[in-house]
Amino acid sequence: MRILRLTQEGIRALLTHKLRAFFMMAGTLIGVAALTAIMTISMGTARKLKQQASKWPHDVIKVNAGGGKGYTMPQEAITTLLPADAEAIQDQIDNLVLVTSVAEKRGLSIKGNSRQTGTNVFSIQPNWHEVMNWYIDQGESVTDEDIATMARVCVLGATIREELFGEQDPIGEMVQIGNVHLRIKGILKPRGVGTSGRASDDRILVPLSTALRRLFNQEHLSYIRMTVRDPDKIEDTGEIRIERTAEEVRQLLHERHHITPPQEDDFSIVHSSIVIKDIRSISKTTTVLLIVLAGLSLIVGGIVLMNIMLVSVNERTKEIGLRRALGATRGDIFIQFLNESLAVTVVGIVIGGILGWIVSILLVKYRYLSIGNSWGLFALIVLFALLIGIFSGVQPARRAAKLQPVETLR
Amino acid sequence: MIELADIDKTYGVGDVTTQVLKGISFCVEKGEYVAIMGASGTGKTTLMNLVGLLDKPTAGQYRLEDNDVVTLDDEALSHLRNRKIGFVFQQFHLLDRANALRNVMLPLIYADRYPEDAEDRAKKALEAVGLADRMHYNPNKLSGGQQQRVAIARALINDPAIILADEPTGNLDSKSGIEILAIFKRLHKQGRIIIVITHDNNVAEHADRIIVLKDGQIAEDKPIMQPRDAETELKELNNKEGQS
């Protein structure tokens, strides 16, 4: 193949000027590496968020203690979210099916069956199971009577049950948290990893009143969780019901907590459309900025490539004249020089792509990011880099092809 | 074989033009060895560029074998150069970073069909100019005479009908010059057209015809009855060196 022979000539010329070839390649290499890394990481982040969003039930509104925006976690230091708030929400907000209050403490020490371990304590009301759509596997759960009497009872998650009792039947046995002894009434169904990415079966459920008075010695809640009837219904005002309801909850809590905006909220409201908005905003702002930067580096790389090629053409006028005298057509010269630029670009893309992957894998290792991949996006990056390579190569190649052998051989 | 009729060549545009060649006409038949002479500025190089298909005349006719050269486009001219003409330059014009073998193979890249025995052909061409033992040397490791012989091997690789040499001995010492001329003599005996452009009588006297240019016109076109024989001269030179 003639074109292969011509390309080979171009590659030979590159190999004899390795440093020059490296500088020609640098822009493409860095640009592609950066774009690849951005692609894998933003795809990974988007995938992770999408998983969370899909796990997040779309009829649930959660009010966390502590301010913040987007997908927040309850803050332990905030003591202003009270059971009375939950009651007020239940009484005053329309279209709610269930409202349940939770106070949680993570990493408490628990003893039982002469073993000891750490776990997360969730103090709940009986309707928690329905709100969470998470039910009892064995035995029975917390009852209204338990709440009324501040009964010293509990329900174990699958993990903690396994850790403390192994194969034994734990129902009716006792565990101890702090100096409070709790009788095991039931076992929760195993659930695996939850929306927050934490192991959800590492938990113990306690009646809310028992936990607040006897275990935590506090008045306040960690969060209030509620379900909305027909959350997607469009209200007469044109709003989506779940967003409307969330807003009503916000206003009610403003009143109850004596907050006037712009004063900062001491609570935060999470629901599915906020989680989805979160995904969109993350994948937009940062990613767009990074893509613009990496794209610029590709373009600058293309300009450098073009200039080095132009200098190279000027340096090699004699060689070009000689090749023309020996029978090279204008087209042959054009192809040889264009393929020189292209070869550099292709090698830059390959090394850049590999480097990008290595960088993203390292980032994942040290920053706990997750990576994803989209061959479509990667193809787009490659295409973009190739186009810039071709664009930068055409002008020098045309100049080389236009040279008159008579002029150049002197 | 080669037929030029009323060739004009003018450089420049508008009022500022220089006519370098005026009404040049001559024929070169198969098997001729022609020297084109003239002082510098008489249009020798321009004429060589025209004959070598590197440039086109402003007016006139040029036939090379069956081809009406003036009407051909760049691509056709390139192919014709590749097949029919072997160039030998004063400056050798070798690729610095390629060894002798690769330099010799260069014209094959631009051939219509790349021969499968390209490397063997290049080796034979180098053997023919006495460089069998220097095939893998880069030009900077070769003497001037050796470099010019590589260039001749390169000119021969496509087995051209015409060897076109522009001051081939201009950058060489006299012994190397004689060696080059001896090679030309041998190629001439093989039936090729040799056209040497030179201002040096010692070179021109080896041809069997001399065309003298003066002010862009042919001042003289004469046969040489007894051309010098570079092969014998080289033998004598070698013998003399052997004795001393």
PDB file of N, CA and C in Angstrom, chain B residues 33 176-187 206 229-232 234:
ATOM      1  N   TYR B  33      25.533  10.696 -25.045  1.00  0.00           N
ATOM      2  CA  TYR B  33      26.146  11.192 -23.820  1.00  0.00           C
ATOM      3  C   TYR B  33      26.420  12.670 -24.081  1.00  0.00           C
ATOM      4  N   SER B 176      37.928  11.225  -7.098  1.00  0.00           N
ATOM      5  CA  SER B 176      36.515  10.834  -6.943  1.00  0.00           C
ATOM      6  C   SER B 176      35.724  11.235  -8.169  1.00  0.00           C
ATOM      7  N   GLY B 177      36.067  12.397  -8.730  1.00  0.00           N
ATOM      8  CA  GLY B 177      35.382  12.877  -9.931  1.00  0.00           C
ATOM      9  C   GLY B 177      35.543  11.889 -11.068  1.00  0.00           C
ATOM     10  N   ILE B 178      36.748  11.428 -11.251  1.00  0.00           N
ATOM     11  CA  ILE B 178      37.008  10.455 -12.317  1.00  0.00           C
ATOM     12  C   ILE B 178      36.214   9.174 -12.062  1.00  0.00           C
ATOM     13  N   GLU B 179      36.153   8.767 -10.808  1.00  0.00           N
ATOM     14  CA  GLU B 179      35.375   7.561 -10.480  1.00  0.00           C
ATOM     15  C   GLU B 179      33.920   7.708 -10.917  1.00  0.00           C
ATOM     16  N   ILE B 180      33.351   8.898 -10.612  1.00  0.00           N
ATOM     17  CA  ILE B 180      31.960   9.137 -10.991  1.00  0.00           C
ATOM     18  C   ILE B 180      31.810   9.104 -12.502  1.00  0.00           C
ATOM     19  N   LEU B 181      32.754   9.769 -13.183  1.00  0.00           N
ATOM     20  CA  LEU B 181      32.665   9.804 -14.652  1.00  0.00           C
ATOM     21  C   LEU B 181      32.834   8.413 -15.260  1.00  0.00           C
ATOM     22  N   ALA B 182      33.639   7.588 -14.599  1.00  0.00           N
ATOM     23  CA  ALA B 182      33.810   6.213 -15.088  1.00  0.00           C
ATOM     24  C   ALA B 182      32.493   5.451 -14.978  1.00  0.00           C
ATOM     25  N   ILE B 183      31.761   5.714 -13.883  1.00  0.00           N
ATOM     26  CA  ILE B 183      30.446   5.063 -13.735  1.00  0.00           C
ATOM     27  C   ILE B 183      29.513   5.535 -14.842  1.00  0.00           C
ATOM     28  N   PHE B 184      29.529   6.846 -15.098  1.00  0.00           N
ATOM     29  CA  PHE B 184      28.683   7.374 -16.175  1.00  0.00           C
ATOM     30  C   PHE B 184      29.020   6.705 -17.497  1.00  0.00           C
ATOM     31  N   LYS B 185      30.309   6.532 -17.731  1.00  0.00           N
ATOM     32  CA  LYS B 185      30.745   5.909 -18.989  1.00  0.00           C
ATOM     33  C   LYS B 185      30.130   4.522 -19.122  1.00  0.00           C
ATOM     34  N   ARG B 186      30.156   3.800 -18.010  1.00  0.00           N
ATOM     35  CA  ARG B 186      29.634   2.437 -18.028  1.00  0.00           C
ATOM     36  C   ARG B 186      28.111   2.457 -18.284  1.00  0.00           C
ATOM     37  N   LEU B 187      27.432   3.387 -17.626  1.00  0.00           N
ATOM     38  CA  LEU B 187      25.974   3.497 -17.820  1.00  0.00           C
ATOM     39  C   LEU B 187      25.660   3.864 -19.258  1.00  0.00           C
ATOM     40  N   HIS B 206      34.325  14.130 -21.590  1.00  0.00           N
ATOM     41  CA  HIS B 206      34.009  12.702 -21.533  1.00  0.00           C
ATOM     42  C   HIS B 206      32.755  12.364 -22.328  1.00  0.00           C
ATOM     43  N   ASP B 229      38.085   8.823 -22.062  1.00  0.00           N
ATOM     44  CA  ASP B 229      37.516   7.602 -21.496  1.00  0.00           C
ATOM     45  C   ASP B 229      37.868   7.535 -20.007  1.00  0.00           C
ATOM     46  N   ALA B 230      36.888   7.806 -19.172  1.00  0.00           N
ATOM     47  CA  ALA B 230      37.133   7.887 -17.732  1.00  0.00           C
ATOM     48  C   ALA B 230      37.563   6.544 -17.151  1.00  0.00           C
ATOM     49  N   GLU B 231      37.076   5.460 -17.738  1.00  0.00           N
ATOM     50  CA  GLU B 231      37.431   4.140 -17.203  1.00  0.00           C
ATOM     51  C   GLU B 231      38.921   3.870 -17.339  1.00  0.00           C
ATOM     52  N   THR B 232      39.471   4.184 -18.537  1.00  0.00           N
ATOM     53  CA  THR B 232      40.924   3.993 -18.724  1.00  0.00           C
ATOM     54  C   THR B 232      41.699   4.963 -17.855  1.00  0.00           C
ATOM     55  N   LEU B 234      40.891   6.158 -15.066  1.00  0.00           N
ATOM     56  CA  LEU B 234      40.841   5.718 -13.679  1.00  0.00           C
ATOM     57  C   LEU B 234      41.839   4.587 -13.447  1.00  0.00           C
TER      58      LEU B 234
END
